[in-house]
Amino acid sequence: MLNGALIGCGFFAQNQLRAWAEAGDAGIVALCDRDAARLAATAARFGIARTYDDAAEMLARERPDFVDIATTVASHVPLVTLAARAGVPVICQKPFTETLPEAAELVETCRRAGVKLMVHENFRWQAPIRAVRRVLDEGEIGQPFWARIAFRSAYDVYAGQPYLAEGSRFIIQDLGIHLLDVARFLFGEVTTLAARTQRVNPRIAGEDVATMMLGHAAGVTTVVDCSYASAQERELFPQSLIEIDGARGTLRLGADYELVVHADGATRRETVAPDEARWGPAPWHGIQHSVFDIQEHFIACLRGGREPETSGADNLRTLALVEAAYLSAQRGGAPVDPAAL
Ligand code: NAD
Ligand code: 89Y
């Protein structure tokens, strides 16, 4: 059994703790939060007796097998550094850091300390995204040449995560980051990115709409578009809709996780929905199971001495896409080479 410690008992940590509670051979034995009320409520909810208001003290006393950092981005640099110094393997929530140089430095700090580092970049672990990847890997629609990854919603994310309304950067750093990572997961590295951003909701500080066009080294063109200002007849949060055109046919991941593959003149349909009974309550079941899966993956990597898919080093390339998007938007949509950042 691997004993973990978790820092940050806020909104999303509840999903992580639910998944840890179901894990076979790993669990959380100590919690830390600076907010006494949140700490106490979370400890009671998950029956975790050992609690701390100071992360350094927790790591020194508990000497855990890993630490799960579930705080918001501003605290990631000091907390990951702390874990690296203590020699404790780390999972850190996205966005990993606010800037690319900070992220590169943290990756290097962990490498020098010999500490495994995974960024909790979970969207690529969603069942429908894995199903899409399988269709591509099996060559069902042939060589893809064009794709769209869309996330358009008016779900009130500010209710659960009020800080999202406050930062000068919003949707690309918070949500677009997942879609950009999915684009990398499906089609490989990106050599050019052009973006345009908009703010529709006047009560928030950052952008709530972003439209990005990616050129992949493998030749695919991907449109990644996201919005939290799009009220539709049916609210589909947190579903990502995907369209892929390939040399032999097309793939469509539509509403309610319906996957339609049309190839060589024949069409097949499949529902690739996560199991609501197991992962509910809706609509968060769409994300909850991916939290379980990415945590299982981390434990398997710890035990097997493997690099996680979304290691710190891997995540630098997703963060570079985020930076490229903001830079391109600032330059009026001019294309940016993420590798040059
Ligand atoms: P939150 O503000 O609700 O919770 C963060 C908690 O961390 C707070 O309770 C705060 O007191 C605590 N904290 C901050 N710094 C600390 C420190 N140094 N020591 C101890 N405790 C500290 O935030 P949230 O909404 O839970 O978001 C956390 C992270 O999860 C964010 O980075 C967010 O982007 C990410 N998130 C990811 C997903 C996903 O699907 N992967 C979904 C939602 C949120
Ligand atoms: O914080 C975001 C995330 O990572 O997934 C959805 C979210 O909770 C709101 O955009």
mmCIF file of C-alpha atoms and ligand atoms in Angstrom:
data_model
loop_
_atom_site.group_PDB
_atom_site.id
_atom_site.type_symbol
_atom_site.label_atom_id
_atom_site.label_comp_id
_atom_site.label_asym_id
_atom_site.label_seq_id
_atom_site.Cartn_x
_atom_site.Cartn_y
_atom_site.Cartn_z
ATOM 1 C CA MET A 1 0.000 0.000 0.000
ATOM 2 C CA LEU A 2 1.378 3.411 -0.984
ATOM 3 C CA ASN A 3 0.577 6.163 1.496
ATOM 4 C CA GLY A 4 -0.069 9.587 0.004
ATOM 5 C CA ALA A 5 -0.536 13.072 1.434
ATOM 6 C CA LEU A 6 -2.749 15.677 -0.199
ATOM 7 C CA ILE A 7 -2.297 19.462 -0.118
ATOM 8 C CA GLY A 8 -5.293 21.696 -0.822
ATOM 9 C CA CYS A 9 -8.737 20.516 0.299
ATOM 10 C CA GLY A 10 -10.751 22.740 -2.036
ATOM 11 C CA PHE A 11 -13.336 22.281 -4.764
ATOM 12 C CA PHE A 12 -11.566 19.785 -7.020
ATOM 13 C CA ALA A 13 -9.633 17.886 -4.349
ATOM 14 C CA GLN A 14 -12.955 16.307 -3.386
ATOM 15 C CA ASN A 15 -12.917 14.457 -6.742
ATOM 16 C CA GLN A 16 -9.318 13.388 -6.223
ATOM 17 C CA LEU A 17 -10.033 12.129 -2.708
ATOM 18 C CA ARG A 18 -13.074 10.192 -3.945
ATOM 19 C CA ALA A 19 -10.845 8.474 -6.482
ATOM 20 C CA TRP A 20 -8.094 7.800 -3.926
ATOM 21 C CA ALA A 21 -10.687 6.234 -1.637
ATOM 22 C CA GLU A 22 -11.438 3.710 -4.403
ATOM 23 C CA ALA A 23 -7.829 2.999 -5.346
ATOM 24 C CA GLY A 24 -6.696 -0.568 -4.811
ATOM 25 C CA ASP A 25 -3.214 -0.230 -3.412
ATOM 26 C CA ALA A 26 -2.793 3.467 -2.619
ATOM 27 C CA GLY A 27 -4.574 5.995 -0.459
ATOM 28 C CA ILE A 28 -4.344 9.358 1.259
ATOM 29 C CA VAL A 29 -3.339 9.202 4.915
ATOM 30 C CA ALA A 30 -2.757 12.914 5.656
ATOM 31 C CA LEU A 31 -4.295 16.197 4.542
ATOM 32 C CA CYS A 32 -3.082 19.776 4.527
ATOM 33 C CA ASP A 33 -4.895 23.063 3.996
ATOM 34 C CA ARG A 34 -4.380 26.545 5.338
ATOM 35 C CA ASP A 35 -8.140 26.934 5.621
ATOM 36 C CA ALA A 36 -9.092 25.247 8.903
ATOM 37 C CA ALA A 37 -12.782 24.839 8.055
ATOM 38 C CA ARG A 38 -12.111 23.193 4.672
ATOM 39 C CA LEU A 39 -9.470 20.970 6.209
ATOM 40 C CA ALA A 40 -11.790 19.784 8.977
ATOM 41 C CA ALA A 41 -14.751 19.218 6.654
ATOM 42 C CA THR A 42 -12.654 17.242 4.154
ATOM 43 C CA ALA A 43 -10.974 15.177 6.883
ATOM 44 C CA ALA A 44 -14.395 14.266 8.281
ATOM 45 C CA ARG A 45 -15.876 13.489 4.860
ATOM 46 C CA PHE A 46 -13.096 11.058 3.931
ATOM 47 C CA GLY A 47 -12.236 9.806 7.431
ATOM 48 C CA ILE A 48 -8.620 11.008 7.323
ATOM 49 C CA ALA A 49 -7.395 11.677 10.846
ATOM 50 C CA ARG A 50 -3.991 13.280 10.338
ATOM 51 C CA THR A 51 -4.316 16.944 9.324
ATOM 52 C CA TYR A 52 -1.877 19.850 8.957
ATOM 53 C CA ASP A 53 -1.989 23.547 8.153
ATOM 54 C CA ASP A 54 1.624 23.533 7.009
ATOM 55 C CA ALA A 55 2.795 21.446 4.044
ATOM 56 C CA ALA A 56 6.478 21.363 5.101
ATOM 57 C CA GLU A 57 5.529 20.001 8.508
ATOM 58 C CA MET A 58 3.263 17.384 6.938
ATOM 59 C CA LEU A 59 5.961 16.102 4.579
ATOM 60 C CA ALA A 60 8.581 16.049 7.353
ATOM 61 C CA ARG A 61 6.365 14.148 9.792
ATOM 62 C CA GLU A 62 4.495 11.831 7.457
ATOM 63 C CA ARG A 63 7.303 10.999 5.019
ATOM 64 C CA PRO A 64 4.615 9.924 2.487
ATOM 65 C CA ASP A 65 5.218 7.732 -0.571
ATOM 66 C CA PHE A 66 3.795 10.527 -2.764
ATOM 67 C CA VAL A 67 2.147 13.925 -2.484
ATOM 68 C CA ASP A 68 -0.910 15.101 -4.421
ATOM 69 C CA ILE A 69 -0.879 18.896 -4.829
ATOM 70 C CA ALA A 70 -4.464 20.020 -5.446
ATOM 71 C CA THR A 71 -4.013 23.738 -4.855
ATOM 72 C CA THR A 72 -4.414 26.522 -7.428
ATOM 73 C CA VAL A 73 -1.497 27.540 -9.624
ATOM 74 C CA ALA A 74 0.081 30.305 -7.483
ATOM 75 C CA SER A 75 1.275 27.799 -4.861
ATOM 76 C CA HIS A 76 2.650 25.148 -7.252
ATOM 77 C CA VAL A 77 6.244 26.463 -7.451
ATOM 78 C CA PRO A 78 6.852 26.496 -3.675
ATOM 79 C CA LEU A 79 4.964 23.250 -3.024
ATOM 80 C CA VAL A 80 6.574 21.200 -5.819
ATOM 81 C CA THR A 81 9.993 22.547 -4.759
ATOM 82 C CA LEU A 82 9.239 21.496 -1.183
ATOM 83 C CA ALA A 83 8.299 17.986 -2.284
ATOM 84 C CA ALA A 84 11.419 17.684 -4.461
ATOM 85 C CA ARG A 85 13.623 18.718 -1.522
ATOM 86 C CA ALA A 86 11.879 16.146 0.662
ATOM 87 C CA GLY A 87 12.427 13.486 -2.031
ATOM 88 C CA VAL A 88 8.678 12.797 -2.347
ATOM 89 C CA PRO A 89 7.134 11.896 -5.758
ATOM 90 C CA VAL A 90 4.610 14.516 -6.876
ATOM 91 C CA ILE A 91 1.302 14.828 -8.682
ATOM 92 C CA CYS A 92 0.548 18.490 -9.307
ATOM 93 C CA GLN A 93 -2.724 19.918 -10.612
ATOM 94 C CA LYS A 94 -2.898 21.857 -13.858
ATOM 95 C CA PRO A 95 -2.068 24.578 -14.800
ATOM 96 C CA PHE A 96 1.362 23.451 -13.616
ATOM 97 C CA THR A 97 2.786 26.984 -13.362
ATOM 98 C CA GLU A 98 1.949 30.493 -14.504
ATOM 99 C CA THR A 99 4.988 30.779 -16.773
ATOM 100 C CA LEU A 100 6.996 28.402 -18.950
ATOM 101 C CA PRO A 101 10.406 29.216 -17.380
ATOM 102 C CA GLU A 102 9.026 28.411 -13.914
ATOM 103 C CA ALA A 103 7.726 25.083 -15.198
ATOM 104 C CA ALA A 104 11.065 24.219 -16.830
ATOM 105 C CA GLU A 105 12.862 25.023 -13.591
ATOM 106 C CA LEU A 106 10.514 22.795 -11.542
ATOM 107 C CA VAL A 107 10.990 19.923 -13.987
ATOM 108 C CA GLU A 108 14.753 20.317 -13.638
ATOM 109 C CA THR A 109 14.525 20.550 -9.825
ATOM 110 C CA CYS A 110 12.582 17.270 -9.691
ATOM 111 C CA ARG A 111 14.926 15.604 -12.187
ATOM 112 C CA ARG A 112 17.976 16.562 -10.109
ATOM 113 C CA ALA A 113 16.268 15.337 -6.941
ATOM 114 C CA GLY A 114 15.348 12.060 -8.651
ATOM 115 C CA VAL A 115 11.690 12.722 -7.867
ATOM 116 C CA LYS A 116 8.904 11.521 -10.188
ATOM 117 C CA LEU A 117 6.617 14.339 -11.282
ATOM 118 C CA MET A 118 3.231 14.055 -12.992
ATOM 119 C CA VAL A 119 0.921 16.915 -13.899
ATOM 120 C CA HIS A 120 -2.720 16.075 -13.202
ATOM 121 C CA GLU A 121 -3.707 16.626 -16.860
ATOM 122 C CA ASN A 122 -6.737 14.354 -16.837
ATOM 123 C CA PHE A 123 -8.878 15.200 -19.895
ATOM 124 C CA ARG A 124 -6.804 12.884 -22.109
ATOM 125 C CA TRP A 125 -7.802 10.108 -19.670
ATOM 126 C CA GLN A 126 -11.531 10.585 -20.327
ATOM 127 C CA ALA A 127 -13.153 7.416 -21.746
ATOM 128 C CA PRO A 128 -14.435 9.129 -24.935
ATOM 129 C CA ILE A 129 -11.001 10.642 -25.655
ATOM 130 C CA ARG A 130 -9.358 7.229 -25.230
ATOM 131 C CA ALA A 131 -12.012 5.759 -27.580
ATOM 132 C CA VAL A 132 -11.190 8.400 -30.215
ATOM 133 C CA ARG A 133 -7.500 7.625 -29.896
ATOM 134 C CA ARG A 134 -8.204 3.895 -30.404
ATOM 135 C CA VAL A 135 -10.056 4.601 -33.669
ATOM 136 C CA LEU A 136 -7.041 6.594 -34.900
ATOM 137 C CA ASP A 137 -4.513 3.983 -33.749
ATOM 138 C CA GLU A 138 -6.447 1.228 -35.496
ATOM 139 C CA GLY A 139 -6.361 3.226 -38.727
ATOM 140 C CA GLU A 140 -10.141 3.033 -39.141
ATOM 141 C CA ILE A 141 -10.458 6.435 -40.826
ATOM 142 C CA GLY A 142 -7.002 6.389 -42.390
ATOM 143 C CA GLN A 143 -4.486 9.197 -42.028
ATOM 144 C CA PRO A 144 -6.204 12.164 -40.322
ATOM 145 C CA PHE A 145 -5.741 15.553 -42.001
ATOM 146 C CA TRP A 146 -8.198 17.862 -40.200
ATOM 147 C CA ALA A 147 -9.827 18.001 -36.753
ATOM 148 C CA ARG A 148 -11.884 20.147 -34.445
ATOM 149 C CA ILE A 149 -11.918 19.874 -30.661
ATOM 150 C CA ALA A 150 -14.731 22.011 -29.286
ATOM 151 C CA PHE A 151 -15.936 22.833 -25.773
ATOM 152 C CA ARG A 152 -18.791 25.358 -25.814
ATOM 153 C CA SER A 153 -20.804 25.969 -22.663
ATOM 154 C CA ALA A 154 -22.483 28.474 -20.396
ATOM 155 C CA TYR A 155 -22.137 26.323 -17.261
ATOM 156 C CA ASP A 156 -21.600 28.488 -14.180
ATOM 157 C CA VAL A 157 -18.021 27.490 -13.415
ATOM 158 C CA TYR A 158 -17.580 30.626 -11.302
ATOM 159 C CA ALA A 159 -19.926 29.276 -8.602
ATOM 160 C CA GLY A 160 -17.597 26.427 -7.661
ATOM 161 C CA GLN A 161 -14.359 28.113 -8.717
ATOM 162 C CA PRO A 162 -14.759 31.863 -8.046
ATOM 163 C CA TYR A 163 -11.052 32.546 -8.752
ATOM 164 C CA LEU A 164 -11.729 31.803 -12.443
ATOM 165 C CA ALA A 165 -13.498 35.159 -12.721
ATOM 166 C CA GLU A 166 -10.583 37.058 -11.229
ATOM 167 C CA GLY A 167 -7.421 36.323 -13.222
ATOM 168 C CA SER A 168 -6.352 38.252 -16.312
ATOM 169 C CA ARG A 169 -6.018 34.833 -18.010
ATOM 170 C CA PHE A 170 -9.042 32.547 -17.935
ATOM 171 C CA ILE A 171 -10.320 30.047 -20.462
ATOM 172 C CA ILE A 172 -7.118 29.079 -22.272
ATOM 173 C CA GLN A 173 -5.152 28.643 -19.040
ATOM 174 C CA ASP A 174 -7.985 26.849 -17.231
ATOM 175 C CA LEU A 175 -9.855 24.786 -19.838
ATOM 176 C CA GLY A 176 -8.207 25.300 -23.214
ATOM 177 C CA ILE A 177 -5.076 23.790 -21.676
ATOM 178 C CA HIS A 178 -6.874 20.419 -21.487
ATOM 179 C CA LEU A 179 -8.052 20.628 -25.108
ATOM 180 C CA LEU A 180 -4.569 21.598 -26.302
ATOM 181 C CA ASP A 181 -3.192 18.601 -24.431
ATOM 182 C CA VAL A 182 -5.832 16.381 -26.075
ATOM 183 C CA ALA A 183 -4.776 17.771 -29.473
ATOM 184 C CA ARG A 184 -1.185 16.742 -28.699
ATOM 185 C CA PHE A 185 -2.375 13.347 -27.443
ATOM 186 C CA LEU A 186 -4.317 12.665 -30.642
ATOM 187 C CA PHE A 187 -2.143 14.246 -33.340
ATOM 188 C CA GLY A 188 1.330 14.831 -31.875
ATOM 189 C CA GLU A 189 3.431 17.948 -31.510
ATOM 190 C CA VAL A 190 2.394 21.345 -32.819
ATOM 191 C CA THR A 191 4.634 23.522 -34.974
ATOM 192 C CA THR A 192 2.389 26.566 -35.420
ATOM 193 C CA LEU A 193 -0.509 28.050 -33.459
ATOM 194 C CA ALA A 194 -2.709 31.071 -34.198
ATOM 195 C CA ALA A 195 -5.327 32.299 -31.721
ATOM 196 C CA ARG A 196 -8.012 34.861 -31.177
ATOM 197 C CA THR A 197 -9.612 35.524 -27.774
ATOM 198 C CA GLN A 198 -12.744 37.391 -26.661
ATOM 199 C CA ARG A 199 -14.370 38.393 -23.403
ATOM 200 C CA VAL A 200 -18.156 38.213 -23.596
ATOM 201 C CA ASN A 201 -19.074 38.138 -19.891
ATOM 202 C CA PRO A 202 -18.413 41.654 -18.551
ATOM 203 C CA ARG A 203 -18.213 40.432 -14.934
ATOM 204 C CA ILE A 204 -14.974 38.505 -15.360
ATOM 205 C CA ALA A 205 -11.404 39.736 -15.822
ATOM 206 C CA GLY A 206 -10.041 37.307 -18.414
ATOM 207 C CA GLU A 207 -11.060 35.870 -21.794
ATOM 208 C CA ASP A 208 -14.013 33.481 -21.859
ATOM 209 C CA VAL A 209 -13.845 32.596 -25.556
ATOM 210 C CA ALA A 210 -10.843 31.336 -27.510
ATOM 211 C CA THR A 211 -10.450 30.050 -31.056
ATOM 212 C CA MET A 212 -7.142 28.451 -31.952
ATOM 213 C CA MET A 213 -5.755 26.909 -35.131
ATOM 214 C CA LEU A 214 -2.939 24.402 -34.740
ATOM 215 C CA GLY A 215 -0.591 22.986 -37.339
ATOM 216 C CA HIS A 216 0.833 19.613 -36.250
ATOM 217 C CA ALA A 217 4.217 18.299 -37.355
ATOM 218 C CA ALA A 218 2.398 15.217 -38.712
ATOM 219 C CA GLY A 219 0.451 17.461 -41.108
ATOM 220 C CA VAL A 220 -2.933 17.601 -39.320
ATOM 221 C CA THR A 221 -4.694 20.961 -38.959
ATOM 222 C CA THR A 222 -6.716 21.223 -35.731
ATOM 223 C CA VAL A 223 -9.189 23.882 -34.690
ATOM 224 C CA VAL A 224 -9.475 24.061 -30.893
ATOM 225 C CA ASP A 225 -12.321 26.275 -29.739
ATOM 226 C CA CYS A 226 -13.688 26.881 -26.270
ATOM 227 C CA SER A 227 -16.256 29.160 -24.702
ATOM 228 C CA TYR A 228 -17.961 29.729 -21.373
ATOM 229 C CA ALA A 229 -20.280 32.291 -22.951
ATOM 230 C CA SER A 230 -22.292 29.975 -25.197
ATOM 231 C CA ALA A 231 -25.787 29.257 -23.877
ATOM 232 C CA GLN A 232 -27.232 26.464 -26.003
ATOM 233 C CA GLU A 233 -30.566 24.686 -25.935
ATOM 234 C CA ARG A 234 -28.799 21.790 -24.212
ATOM 235 C CA GLU A 235 -25.918 22.433 -21.815
ATOM 236 C CA LEU A 236 -23.252 19.827 -22.526
ATOM 237 C CA PHE A 237 -20.668 20.711 -19.833
ATOM 238 C CA PRO A 238 -18.104 19.116 -19.501
ATOM 239 C CA GLN A 239 -18.240 17.345 -22.865
ATOM 240 C CA SER A 240 -15.599 17.937 -25.508
ATOM 241 C CA LEU A 241 -16.956 17.421 -29.018
ATOM 242 C CA ILE A 242 -14.512 16.114 -31.598
ATOM 243 C CA GLU A 243 -14.579 15.945 -35.390
ATOM 244 C CA ILE A 244 -11.802 14.262 -37.343
ATOM 245 C CA ASP A 245 -11.539 13.862 -41.096
ATOM 246 C CA GLY A 246 -9.184 11.204 -42.411
ATOM 247 C CA ALA A 247 -8.202 9.796 -45.782
ATOM 248 C CA ARG A 248 -10.636 6.869 -45.478
ATOM 249 C CA GLY A 249 -13.480 8.469 -43.554
ATOM 250 C CA THR A 250 -14.579 10.589 -40.632
ATOM 251 C CA LEU A 251 -15.048 10.389 -36.879
ATOM 252 C CA ARG A 252 -17.540 12.444 -34.888
ATOM 253 C CA LEU A 253 -17.710 12.462 -31.077
ATOM 254 C CA GLY A 254 -21.035 14.173 -30.513
ATOM 255 C CA ALA A 255 -23.360 15.116 -27.677
ATOM 256 C CA ASP A 256 -23.982 12.486 -24.989
ATOM 257 C CA TYR A 257 -20.717 10.780 -25.867
ATOM 258 C CA GLU A 258 -21.977 9.327 -29.137
ATOM 259 C CA LEU A 259 -19.135 8.228 -31.379
ATOM 260 C CA VAL A 260 -19.896 7.913 -35.078
ATOM 261 C CA VAL A 261 -17.255 6.439 -37.358
ATOM 262 C CA HIS A 262 -17.899 6.544 -41.093
ATOM 263 C CA ALA A 263 -15.265 4.746 -43.160
ATOM 264 C CA ASP A 264 -15.161 3.140 -46.584
ATOM 265 C CA GLY A 265 -18.854 3.884 -47.074
ATOM 266 C CA ALA A 266 -20.068 2.207 -43.849
ATOM 267 C CA THR A 267 -21.138 3.844 -40.591
ATOM 268 C CA ARG A 268 -20.956 2.505 -37.056
ATOM 269 C CA ARG A 269 -22.225 4.129 -33.852
ATOM 270 C CA GLU A 270 -21.098 3.550 -30.287
ATOM 271 C CA THR A 271 -21.816 5.212 -26.956
ATOM 272 C CA VAL A 272 -18.559 5.905 -25.142
ATOM 273 C CA ALA A 273 -20.089 7.550 -22.053
ATOM 274 C CA PRO A 274 -18.560 7.167 -18.616
ATOM 275 C CA ASP A 275 -20.783 5.166 -16.292
ATOM 276 C CA GLU A 276 -22.931 7.710 -14.434
ATOM 277 C CA ALA A 277 -24.033 5.188 -11.808
ATOM 278 C CA ARG A 278 -20.415 4.597 -10.843
ATOM 279 C CA TRP A 279 -18.903 8.047 -11.437
ATOM 280 C CA GLY A 280 -21.870 10.408 -10.800
ATOM 281 C CA PRO A 281 -23.278 12.842 -9.935
ATOM 282 C CA ALA A 282 -23.714 14.268 -13.435
ATOM 283 C CA PRO A 283 -22.334 16.291 -15.093
ATOM 284 C CA TRP A 284 -19.049 15.800 -13.229
ATOM 285 C CA HIS A 285 -19.058 12.035 -13.870
ATOM 286 C CA GLY A 286 -17.619 12.990 -17.258
ATOM 287 C CA ILE A 287 -14.466 14.109 -15.452
ATOM 288 C CA GLN A 288 -14.552 11.981 -12.274
ATOM 289 C CA HIS A 289 -13.580 8.672 -13.876
ATOM 290 C CA SER A 290 -10.592 10.317 -15.621
ATOM 291 C CA VAL A 291 -9.354 11.422 -12.190
ATOM 292 C CA PHE A 292 -9.469 7.816 -11.018
ATOM 293 C CA ASP A 293 -7.693 6.631 -14.174
ATOM 294 C CA ILE A 294 -4.888 9.200 -14.072
ATOM 295 C CA GLN A 295 -4.269 8.489 -10.376
ATOM 296 C CA GLU A 296 -4.121 4.741 -11.111
ATOM 297 C CA HIS A 297 -1.666 5.509 -13.901
ATOM 298 C CA PHE A 298 0.548 7.488 -11.508
ATOM 299 C CA ILE A 299 0.624 4.628 -8.995
ATOM 300 C CA ALA A 300 1.432 2.130 -11.770
ATOM 301 C CA CYS A 301 4.283 4.405 -12.910
ATOM 302 C CA LEU A 302 5.605 4.719 -9.339
ATOM 303 C CA ARG A 303 5.558 0.969 -8.887
ATOM 304 C CA GLY A 304 6.931 0.219 -12.350
ATOM 305 C CA GLY A 305 9.557 2.987 -12.442
ATOM 306 C CA ARG A 306 7.943 4.422 -15.605
ATOM 307 C CA GLU A 307 7.471 8.037 -16.697
ATOM 308 C CA PRO A 308 3.824 9.136 -16.485
ATOM 309 C CA GLU A 309 2.207 10.130 -19.806
ATOM 310 C CA THR A 310 1.759 13.652 -18.541
ATOM 311 C CA SER A 311 5.092 13.947 -16.764
ATOM 312 C CA GLY A 312 6.362 17.428 -15.922
ATOM 313 C CA ALA A 313 8.628 17.285 -18.990
ATOM 314 C CA ASP A 314 5.719 16.298 -21.245
ATOM 315 C CA ASN A 315 3.527 19.027 -19.808
ATOM 316 C CA LEU A 316 6.075 21.691 -20.803
ATOM 317 C CA ARG A 317 4.911 21.134 -24.389
ATOM 318 C CA THR A 318 1.248 21.634 -23.441
ATOM 319 C CA LEU A 319 2.145 24.766 -21.473
ATOM 320 C CA ALA A 320 4.074 26.046 -24.503
ATOM 321 C CA LEU A 321 0.813 25.823 -26.490
ATOM 322 C CA VAL A 322 -0.965 27.878 -23.826
ATOM 323 C CA GLU A 323 1.785 30.512 -23.997
ATOM 324 C CA ALA A 324 1.730 30.447 -27.800
ATOM 325 C CA ALA A 325 -2.039 31.007 -27.768
ATOM 326 C CA TYR A 326 -1.833 34.068 -25.513
ATOM 327 C CA LEU A 327 1.084 35.467 -27.511
ATOM 328 C CA SER A 328 -0.675 34.936 -30.821
ATOM 329 C CA ALA A 329 -3.872 36.567 -29.514
ATOM 330 C CA GLN A 330 -1.834 39.517 -28.261
ATOM 331 C CA ARG A 331 -0.275 39.790 -31.760
ATOM 332 C CA GLY A 332 -3.661 39.898 -33.464
ATOM 333 C CA GLY A 333 -3.725 36.215 -34.397
ATOM 334 C CA ALA A 334 -0.231 35.964 -35.919
ATOM 335 C CA PRO A 335 1.043 32.353 -35.945
ATOM 336 C CA VAL A 336 3.521 31.399 -33.213
ATOM 337 C CA ASP A 337 5.949 28.459 -33.161
ATOM 338 C CA PRO A 338 5.584 26.980 -29.650
ATOM 339 C CA ALA A 339 9.050 25.424 -29.827
ATOM 340 C CA ALA A 340 10.546 28.920 -30.080
ATOM 341 C CA LEU A 341 9.145 29.971 -26.677
HETATM 342 P P1 NAD B 1 -9.782 25.847 -4.456
HETATM 343 O O1 NAD B 1 -9.419 27.271 -4.305
HETATM 344 O O2 NAD B 1 -11.207 25.443 -4.273
HETATM 345 O O3 NAD B 1 -8.914 24.948 -3.466
HETATM 346 C C1 NAD B 1 -7.562 25.140 -3.261
HETATM 347 C C2 NAD B 1 -7.273 24.873 -1.790
HETATM 348 O O4 NAD B 1 -5.855 24.917 -1.605
HETATM 349 C C3 NAD B 1 -7.863 25.918 -0.843
HETATM 350 O O5 NAD B 1 -8.641 25.278 0.143
HETATM 351 C C4 NAD B 1 -6.651 26.622 -0.255
HETATM 352 O O6 NAD B 1 -6.835 27.030 1.089
HETATM 353 C C5 NAD B 1 -5.588 25.542 -0.371
HETATM 354 N N1 NAD B 1 -4.198 26.042 -0.416
HETATM 355 C C6 NAD B 1 -3.676 26.958 -1.281
HETATM 356 N N2 NAD B 1 -2.359 27.110 -1.037
HETATM 357 C C7 NAD B 1 -2.039 26.284 -0.025
HETATM 358 C C8 NAD B 1 -0.831 25.972 0.665
HETATM 359 N N3 NAD B 1 0.329 26.566 0.330
HETATM 360 N N4 NAD B 1 -0.863 25.065 1.650
HETATM 361 C C9 NAD B 1 -2.023 24.466 1.991
HETATM 362 N N5 NAD B 1 -3.197 24.698 1.377
HETATM 363 C C10 NAD B 1 -3.207 25.596 0.386
HETATM 364 O O7 NAD B 1 -9.260 25.420 -5.897
HETATM 365 P P2 NAD B 1 -9.852 24.249 -6.835
HETATM 366 O O8 NAD B 1 -10.999 24.783 -7.590
HETATM 367 O O9 NAD B 1 -9.985 23.017 -6.050
HETATM 368 O O10 NAD B 1 -8.662 24.110 -7.886
HETATM 369 C C11 NAD B 1 -7.442 23.536 -7.546
HETATM 370 C C12 NAD B 1 -6.707 23.207 -8.824
HETATM 371 O O11 NAD B 1 -7.444 22.192 -9.506
HETATM 372 C C13 NAD B 1 -6.603 24.374 -9.808
HETATM 373 O O12 NAD B 1 -5.291 24.457 -10.297
HETATM 374 C C14 NAD B 1 -7.604 24.044 -10.905
HETATM 375 O O13 NAD B 1 -7.191 24.497 -12.183
HETATM 376 C C15 NAD B 1 -7.595 22.551 -10.870
HETATM 377 N N6 NAD B 1 -8.837 21.938 -11.379
HETATM 378 C C16 NAD B 1 -8.675 20.888 -12.216
HETATM 379 C C17 NAD B 1 -9.782 20.270 -12.761
HETATM 380 C C18 NAD B 1 -9.532 19.108 -13.681
HETATM 381 O O14 NAD B 1 -10.424 18.543 -14.291
HETATM 382 N N7 NAD B 1 -8.292 18.673 -13.823
HETATM 383 C C19 NAD B 1 -11.059 20.726 -12.465
HETATM 384 C C20 NAD B 1 -11.186 21.783 -11.559
HETATM 385 C C21 NAD B 1 -10.064 22.380 -11.017
HETATM 386 O O1 89Y B 2 -10.995 24.147 -13.872
HETATM 387 C C1 89Y B 2 -11.527 23.502 -14.991
HETATM 388 C C2 89Y B 2 -11.019 22.199 -15.370
HETATM 389 O O2 89Y B 2 -9.868 21.856 -15.268
HETATM 390 O O3 89Y B 2 -12.015 21.437 -15.904
HETATM 391 C C3 89Y B 2 -13.244 22.130 -15.921
HETATM 392 C C4 89Y B 2 -13.022 23.278 -14.942
HETATM 393 O O4 89Y B 2 -13.461 22.843 -13.666
HETATM 394 C C5 89Y B 2 -13.766 24.550 -15.274
HETATM 395 O O5 89Y B 2 -13.328 25.068 -16.492
#
